Structures are given as C-alpha cells and as structure tokens.
Amino acid sequence: AGLSITSNNTTGTLNLNNAKNITIDGRVNQTGANDLVIANTNAGASYAILLNNDASNNVIQNCIVQSANTSTSSGTIVFGTTSGANGNDNNTVSACDIRDGATTPAIAIYSVGTTTTAAQFNDNNIITGNNISNFFSAGSATVGMFVGAGNSTWTISNNKLFQTATRTYTTANTHNGI
C-alpha cells in the first residue's frame, strides 16, 4: 500500500505515447486492493493518464487514478488523437477507482479521437468494472465518461458512477454519467 506516481505537471503525469502491450496493475500482491495511485494535482487541463498516438493493447487495472483537471476538453484518463495510421485501439481500463484528487475533475474519462479517417478512430476500447466518482465543476457541464467524435466500437460495462458529496451548480448545466 502507499505506492504512487504523482505530479503537479501542467500537461500530465503518465503519457502512454505510442505505447504497445503495456500492463499497469495496481495490486501489490495480486489478491489485495488497489494499491497504486496515479495522480496529477494540477488544476489545469492536466490528465493523470494519456493514451496517445496509436497507443494500443494496453491495460490499466486495479489502480486509483486521480486528477484535479478542471478542463471540459480533457479528463483524468484521456484517449487522445493520433498522428499515426491508427487510433488508440484495443486498450482496457478495468477495476480502477477513477476519482477526485486535490479538487474534483470536470470529466473522469475523456476520448475525442482523430476524425479525418475512420482508420484513425479510437476503436475497440474497453472500460469495465470501474468506480468513477466525484467528477464535478460548479460552472460547467460535467461527465463521468465522455466518448465524442473519432471513436468507434467501445465496450462500456459494469461501471459505477457516483458522487460522495452533495454538488451544487452555480449556472444551468448538465451532469451526465456517460
């Protein structure tokens, strides 16, 4: 317990840029709780994890992933765009606690892929069995999982989306799960 990868970087903490076949498993002894924290404490558009530029076949599981990301065009975990031939494909995020850090992020999981050709879409990603909590911004629309343009054939299943405190908007906005 108590393992962490933490930064206060204005861009992000962990960038899986063109990463292939990486597994990050946050359990220390493979039978216990999520022990590894991957966090970014910067309140800008600062992700904790970015899958970018043809990142494929990567697995992030059993981690606590936190950010204070206040941007509505980013998230705690981001599936980004690509300059390569393919999108960020066949990646899995499972059994993670994706939640607030120093403050609440506006969006927990964010994906907007490259939209110029279908081959560059973020395809076949799996988001399953995660606890996604405490995403909120009083003055902006907020989303647990935002899967926008440039994405195809995602599997989103068995996730729990929730707040652990009362939230109050200061302007008329929408709070969405997915």
PDB file of C-alpha atoms in Angstrom:
ATOM      1  CA  ALA A   1       0.000   0.000   0.000  1.00  0.00           C
ATOM      2  CA  GLY A   2       1.021   3.610  -0.402  1.00  0.00           C
ATOM      3  CA  LEU A   3       2.639   3.366  -3.842  1.00  0.00           C
ATOM      4  CA  SER A   4       2.152   6.392  -6.077  1.00  0.00           C
ATOM      5  CA  ILE A   5       3.139   8.116  -9.277  1.00  0.00           C
ATOM      6  CA  THR A   6       2.170  11.743  -8.694  1.00  0.00           C
ATOM      7  CA  SER A   7       2.933  15.020 -10.414  1.00  0.00           C
ATOM      8  CA  ASN A   8       1.818  18.627 -10.456  1.00  0.00           C
ATOM      9  CA  ASN A   9       2.695  18.865 -14.140  1.00  0.00           C
ATOM     10  CA  THR A  10       0.668  21.223 -16.321  1.00  0.00           C
ATOM     11  CA  THR A  11       0.398  18.621 -19.076  1.00  0.00           C
ATOM     12  CA  GLY A  12       0.037  15.308 -17.286  1.00  0.00           C
ATOM     13  CA  THR A  13       1.506  12.520 -15.219  1.00  0.00           C
ATOM     14  CA  LEU A  14       1.734   9.348 -17.329  1.00  0.00           C
ATOM     15  CA  ASN A  15       1.803   9.614 -21.144  1.00  0.00           C
ATOM     16  CA  LEU A  16       1.477   6.295 -22.983  1.00  0.00           C
ATOM     17  CA  ASN A  17       2.575   7.836 -26.292  1.00  0.00           C
ATOM     18  CA  ASN A  18       2.523   5.119 -28.991  1.00  0.00           C
ATOM     19  CA  ALA A  19       2.764   2.548 -26.180  1.00  0.00           C
ATOM     20  CA  LYS A  20       2.015  -1.056 -27.114  1.00  0.00           C
ATOM     21  CA  ASN A  21       1.170  -4.040 -24.893  1.00  0.00           C
ATOM     22  CA  ILE A  22       1.803  -2.304 -21.545  1.00  0.00           C
ATOM     23  CA  THR A  23       0.027  -3.584 -18.429  1.00  0.00           C
ATOM     24  CA  ILE A  24      -0.183  -1.437 -15.325  1.00  0.00           C
ATOM     25  CA  ASP A  25      -1.634  -3.478 -12.472  1.00  0.00           C
ATOM     26  CA  GLY A  26      -2.010  -1.531  -9.233  1.00  0.00           C
ATOM     27  CA  ARG A  27      -2.248  -4.509  -6.887  1.00  0.00           C
ATOM     28  CA  VAL A  28       0.894  -5.187  -4.874  1.00  0.00           C
ATOM     29  CA  ASN A  29       0.228  -8.849  -4.160  1.00  0.00           C
ATOM     30  CA  GLN A  30      -2.352  -9.626  -6.897  1.00  0.00           C
ATOM     31  CA  THR A  31      -5.012 -10.508  -4.308  1.00  0.00           C
ATOM     32  CA  GLY A  32      -5.489  -7.246  -2.436  1.00  0.00           C
ATOM     33  CA  ALA A  33      -6.970  -3.842  -3.003  1.00  0.00           C
ATOM     34  CA  ASN A  34      -5.922  -1.198  -5.471  1.00  0.00           C
ATOM     35  CA  ASP A  35      -2.569  -0.036  -4.072  1.00  0.00           C
ATOM     36  CA  LEU A  36      -1.063   2.138  -6.830  1.00  0.00           C
ATOM     37  CA  VAL A  37      -2.149   5.786  -7.083  1.00  0.00           C
ATOM     38  CA  ILE A  38      -1.538   7.575 -10.393  1.00  0.00           C
ATOM     39  CA  ALA A  39      -2.346  11.250  -9.814  1.00  0.00           C
ATOM     40  CA  ASN A  40      -1.958  14.772 -11.122  1.00  0.00           C
ATOM     41  CA  THR A  41      -2.614  17.576  -8.642  1.00  0.00           C
ATOM     42  CA  ASN A  42      -2.524  20.421 -11.210  1.00  0.00           C
ATOM     43  CA  ALA A  43      -5.941  22.034 -11.722  1.00  0.00           C
ATOM     44  CA  GLY A  44      -5.478  22.910 -15.403  1.00  0.00           C
ATOM     45  CA  ALA A  45      -6.042  20.535 -18.334  1.00  0.00           C
ATOM     46  CA  SER A  46      -3.783  18.053 -16.581  1.00  0.00           C
ATOM     47  CA  TYR A  47      -4.532  14.368 -17.078  1.00  0.00           C
ATOM     48  CA  ALA A  48      -3.308  11.553 -14.866  1.00  0.00           C
ATOM     49  CA  ILE A  49      -3.039   9.085 -17.800  1.00  0.00           C
ATOM     50  CA  LEU A  50      -2.953   9.806 -21.550  1.00  0.00           C
ATOM     51  CA  LEU A  51      -3.172   7.148 -24.279  1.00  0.00           C
ATOM     52  CA  ASN A  52      -1.986   8.906 -27.421  1.00  0.00           C
ATOM     53  CA  ASN A  53      -0.556   8.478 -30.948  1.00  0.00           C
ATOM     54  CA  ASP A  54      -1.575   4.872 -31.711  1.00  0.00           C
ATOM     55  CA  ALA A  55      -1.356   3.538 -28.147  1.00  0.00           C
ATOM     56  CA  SER A  56      -2.748   0.021 -28.430  1.00  0.00           C
ATOM     57  CA  ASN A  57      -3.345  -3.188 -26.493  1.00  0.00           C
ATOM     58  CA  ASN A  58      -2.574  -1.545 -23.151  1.00  0.00           C
ATOM     59  CA  VAL A  59      -4.221  -2.481 -19.846  1.00  0.00           C
ATOM     60  CA  ILE A  60      -4.667  -0.231 -16.826  1.00  0.00           C
ATOM     61  CA  GLN A  61      -6.212  -2.173 -13.974  1.00  0.00           C
ATOM     62  CA  ASN A  62      -6.638  -2.083 -10.215  1.00  0.00           C
ATOM     63  CA  CYS A  63      -5.292   1.473  -9.858  1.00  0.00           C
ATOM     64  CA  ILE A  64      -6.510   4.590  -8.096  1.00  0.00           C
ATOM     65  CA  VAL A  65      -6.428   7.310 -10.766  1.00  0.00           C
ATOM     66  CA  GLN A  66      -6.887  10.903  -9.607  1.00  0.00           C
ATOM     67  CA  SER A  67      -6.812  14.376 -11.046  1.00  0.00           C
ATOM     68  CA  ALA A  68      -7.901  17.910 -10.316  1.00  0.00           C
ATOM     69  CA  ASN A  69      -8.442  18.537 -14.051  1.00  0.00           C
ATOM     70  CA  THR A  70     -10.943  21.374 -14.448  1.00  0.00           C
ATOM     71  CA  SER A  71     -10.978  21.335 -18.259  1.00  0.00           C
ATOM     72  CA  THR A  72     -14.090  20.272 -20.165  1.00  0.00           C
ATOM     73  CA  SER A  73     -11.907  19.170 -23.098  1.00  0.00           C
ATOM     74  CA  SER A  74      -9.697  16.778 -21.132  1.00  0.00           C
ATOM     75  CA  GLY A  75     -10.085  14.310 -18.291  1.00  0.00           C
ATOM     76  CA  THR A  76      -8.452  12.238 -15.592  1.00  0.00           C
ATOM     77  CA  ILE A  77      -7.861   9.470 -18.160  1.00  0.00           C
ATOM     78  CA  VAL A  78      -7.635  10.701 -21.762  1.00  0.00           C
ATOM     79  CA  PHE A  79      -7.769   8.767 -25.028  1.00  0.00           C
ATOM     80  CA  GLY A  80      -6.239  11.341 -27.354  1.00  0.00           C
ATOM     81  CA  THR A  81      -5.678  11.853 -31.030  1.00  0.00           C
ATOM     82  CA  THR A  82      -3.078  10.291 -33.279  1.00  0.00           C
ATOM     83  CA  SER A  83      -0.585  11.387 -35.869  1.00  0.00           C
ATOM     84  CA  GLY A  84      -0.114   7.752 -36.947  1.00  0.00           C
ATOM     85  CA  ALA A  85      -2.113   5.447 -39.183  1.00  0.00           C
ATOM     86  CA  ASN A  86      -4.282   4.002 -36.418  1.00  0.00           C
ATOM     87  CA  GLY A  87      -6.109   5.336 -33.413  1.00  0.00           C
ATOM     88  CA  ASN A  88      -5.659   4.409 -29.784  1.00  0.00           C
ATOM     89  CA  ASP A  89      -7.162   0.945 -30.088  1.00  0.00           C
ATOM     90  CA  ASN A  90      -7.836  -2.184 -28.014  1.00  0.00           C
ATOM     91  CA  ASN A  91      -6.982  -0.576 -24.665  1.00  0.00           C
ATOM     92  CA  THR A  92      -8.648  -1.629 -21.407  1.00  0.00           C
ATOM     93  CA  VAL A  93      -9.296   0.273 -18.177  1.00  0.00           C
ATOM     94  CA  SER A  94     -10.706  -2.088 -15.564  1.00  0.00           C
ATOM     95  CA  ALA A  95     -11.302  -2.354 -11.829  1.00  0.00           C
ATOM     96  CA  CYS A  96      -9.915   1.140 -11.187  1.00  0.00           C
ATOM     97  CA  ASP A  97     -11.079   3.854  -8.812  1.00  0.00           C
ATOM     98  CA  ILE A  98     -11.181   6.964 -11.020  1.00  0.00           C
ATOM     99  CA  ARG A  99     -11.875   9.928  -8.796  1.00  0.00           C
ATOM    100  CA  ASP A 100     -11.084  13.355  -7.499  1.00  0.00           C
ATOM    101  CA  GLY A 101      -7.716  14.366  -6.205  1.00  0.00           C
ATOM    102  CA  ALA A 102      -6.883  17.804  -4.818  1.00  0.00           C
ATOM    103  CA  THR A 103     -10.219  19.023  -6.272  1.00  0.00           C
ATOM    104  CA  THR A 104     -12.924  17.458  -8.404  1.00  0.00           C
ATOM    105  CA  PRO A 105     -12.197  16.963 -12.127  1.00  0.00           C
ATOM    106  CA  ALA A 106     -14.862  18.054 -14.616  1.00  0.00           C
ATOM    107  CA  ILE A 107     -14.549  14.814 -16.627  1.00  0.00           C
ATOM    108  CA  ALA A 108     -13.253  11.442 -15.456  1.00  0.00           C
ATOM    109  CA  ILE A 109     -12.665   9.639 -18.793  1.00  0.00           C
ATOM    110  CA  TYR A 110     -12.370  11.692 -21.985  1.00  0.00           C
ATOM    111  CA  SER A 111     -11.958  10.488 -25.563  1.00  0.00           C
ATOM    112  CA  VAL A 112     -12.045  12.513 -28.758  1.00  0.00           C
ATOM    113  CA  GLY A 113     -10.054  10.778 -31.461  1.00  0.00           C
ATOM    114  CA  THR A 114      -8.715  11.940 -34.779  1.00  0.00           C
ATOM    115  CA  THR A 115     -11.683  12.413 -37.118  1.00  0.00           C
ATOM    116  CA  THR A 116     -10.039  12.692 -40.540  1.00  0.00           C
ATOM    117  CA  THR A 117     -10.255   8.962 -41.396  1.00  0.00           C
ATOM    118  CA  ALA A 118     -12.029   6.033 -39.735  1.00  0.00           C
ATOM    119  CA  ALA A 119      -8.700   4.159 -39.513  1.00  0.00           C
ATOM    120  CA  GLN A 120      -7.520   6.801 -37.036  1.00  0.00           C
ATOM    121  CA  PHE A 121     -10.564   6.492 -34.739  1.00  0.00           C
ATOM    122  CA  ASN A 122     -10.080   5.264 -31.171  1.00  0.00           C
ATOM    123  CA  ASP A 123     -11.580   1.782 -31.606  1.00  0.00           C
ATOM    124  CA  ASN A 124     -12.409  -1.277 -29.523  1.00  0.00           C
ATOM    125  CA  ASN A 125     -11.522   0.190 -26.137  1.00  0.00           C
ATOM    126  CA  ILE A 126     -12.995  -1.375 -23.006  1.00  0.00           C
ATOM    127  CA  ILE A 127     -13.998   0.488 -19.839  1.00  0.00           C
ATOM    128  CA  THR A 128     -15.279  -2.059 -17.318  1.00  0.00           C
ATOM    129  CA  GLY A 129     -15.763  -2.624 -13.616  1.00  0.00           C
ATOM    130  CA  ASN A 130     -14.534   0.819 -12.523  1.00  0.00           C
ATOM    131  CA  ASN A 131     -15.718   3.098  -9.717  1.00  0.00           C
ATOM    132  CA  ILE A 132     -15.949   6.545 -11.313  1.00  0.00           C
ATOM    133  CA  SER A 133     -16.718   9.195  -8.727  1.00  0.00           C
ATOM    134  CA  ASN A 134     -16.601  12.844  -7.743  1.00  0.00           C
ATOM    135  CA  PHE A 135     -16.387  14.466 -11.181  1.00  0.00           C
ATOM    136  CA  PHE A 136     -17.920  17.925 -10.940  1.00  0.00           C
ATOM    137  CA  SER A 137     -17.484  21.583 -11.818  1.00  0.00           C
ATOM    138  CA  ALA A 138     -19.957  24.114 -10.413  1.00  0.00           C
ATOM    139  CA  GLY A 139     -19.819  26.324 -13.513  1.00  0.00           C
ATOM    140  CA  SER A 140     -19.527  23.744 -16.333  1.00  0.00           C
ATOM    141  CA  ALA A 141     -21.256  20.680 -17.715  1.00  0.00           C
ATOM    142  CA  THR A 142     -19.620  17.566 -16.274  1.00  0.00           C
ATOM    143  CA  VAL A 143     -19.372  13.960 -17.461  1.00  0.00           C
ATOM    144  CA  GLY A 144     -18.206  10.682 -15.964  1.00  0.00           C
ATOM    145  CA  MET A 145     -17.252   9.296 -19.390  1.00  0.00           C
ATOM    146  CA  PHE A 146     -17.163  11.484 -22.493  1.00  0.00           C
ATOM    147  CA  VAL A 147     -16.724   9.476 -25.705  1.00  0.00           C
ATOM    148  CA  GLY A 148     -17.041  12.012 -28.521  1.00  0.00           C
ATOM    149  CA  ALA A 149     -16.142  12.179 -32.204  1.00  0.00           C
ATOM    150  CA  GLY A 150     -13.443   9.934 -33.632  1.00  0.00           C
ATOM    151  CA  ASN A 151     -14.415   6.849 -31.616  1.00  0.00           C
ATOM    152  CA  SER A 152     -15.960   3.535 -32.600  1.00  0.00           C
ATOM    153  CA  THR A 153     -16.973   0.195 -31.102  1.00  0.00           C
ATOM    154  CA  TRP A 154     -16.315   0.786 -27.415  1.00  0.00           C
ATOM    155  CA  THR A 155     -17.472  -1.569 -24.656  1.00  0.00           C
ATOM    156  CA  ILE A 156     -18.555   0.260 -21.504  1.00  0.00           C
ATOM    157  CA  SER A 157     -19.904  -2.129 -18.877  1.00  0.00           C
ATOM    158  CA  ASN A 158     -20.300  -2.767 -15.161  1.00  0.00           C
ATOM    159  CA  ASN A 159     -19.033   0.660 -14.069  1.00  0.00           C
ATOM    160  CA  LYS A 160     -20.368   2.584 -11.076  1.00  0.00           C
ATOM    161  CA  LEU A 161     -20.730   6.362 -11.497  1.00  0.00           C
ATOM    162  CA  PHE A 162     -21.460   8.333  -8.337  1.00  0.00           C
ATOM    163  CA  GLN A 163     -20.786  11.317  -6.072  1.00  0.00           C
ATOM    164  CA  THR A 164     -19.793  11.053  -2.412  1.00  0.00           C
ATOM    165  CA  ALA A 165     -20.971  14.579  -1.545  1.00  0.00           C
ATOM    166  CA  THR A 166     -23.781  16.939  -2.488  1.00  0.00           C
ATOM    167  CA  ARG A 167     -22.951  19.038  -5.573  1.00  0.00           C
ATOM    168  CA  THR A 168     -24.484  22.425  -6.423  1.00  0.00           C
ATOM    169  CA  TYR A 169     -24.203  24.135  -9.802  1.00  0.00           C
ATOM    170  CA  THR A 170     -23.705  27.907  -9.943  1.00  0.00           C
ATOM    171  CA  THR A 171     -25.036  28.045 -13.525  1.00  0.00           C
ATOM    172  CA  ALA A 172     -27.535  25.987 -15.521  1.00  0.00           C
ATOM    173  CA  ASN A 173     -25.566  22.922 -16.636  1.00  0.00           C
ATOM    174  CA  THR A 174     -25.975  19.211 -17.073  1.00  0.00           C
ATOM    175  CA  HIS A 175     -24.309  16.473 -15.052  1.00  0.00           C
ATOM    176  CA  ASN A 176     -24.004  13.274 -17.150  1.00  0.00           C
ATOM    177  CA  GLY A 177     -22.805   9.782 -16.380  1.00  0.00           C
ATOM    178  CA  ILE A 178     -21.923   8.846 -19.971  1.00  0.00           C
TER     179      ILE A 178
END
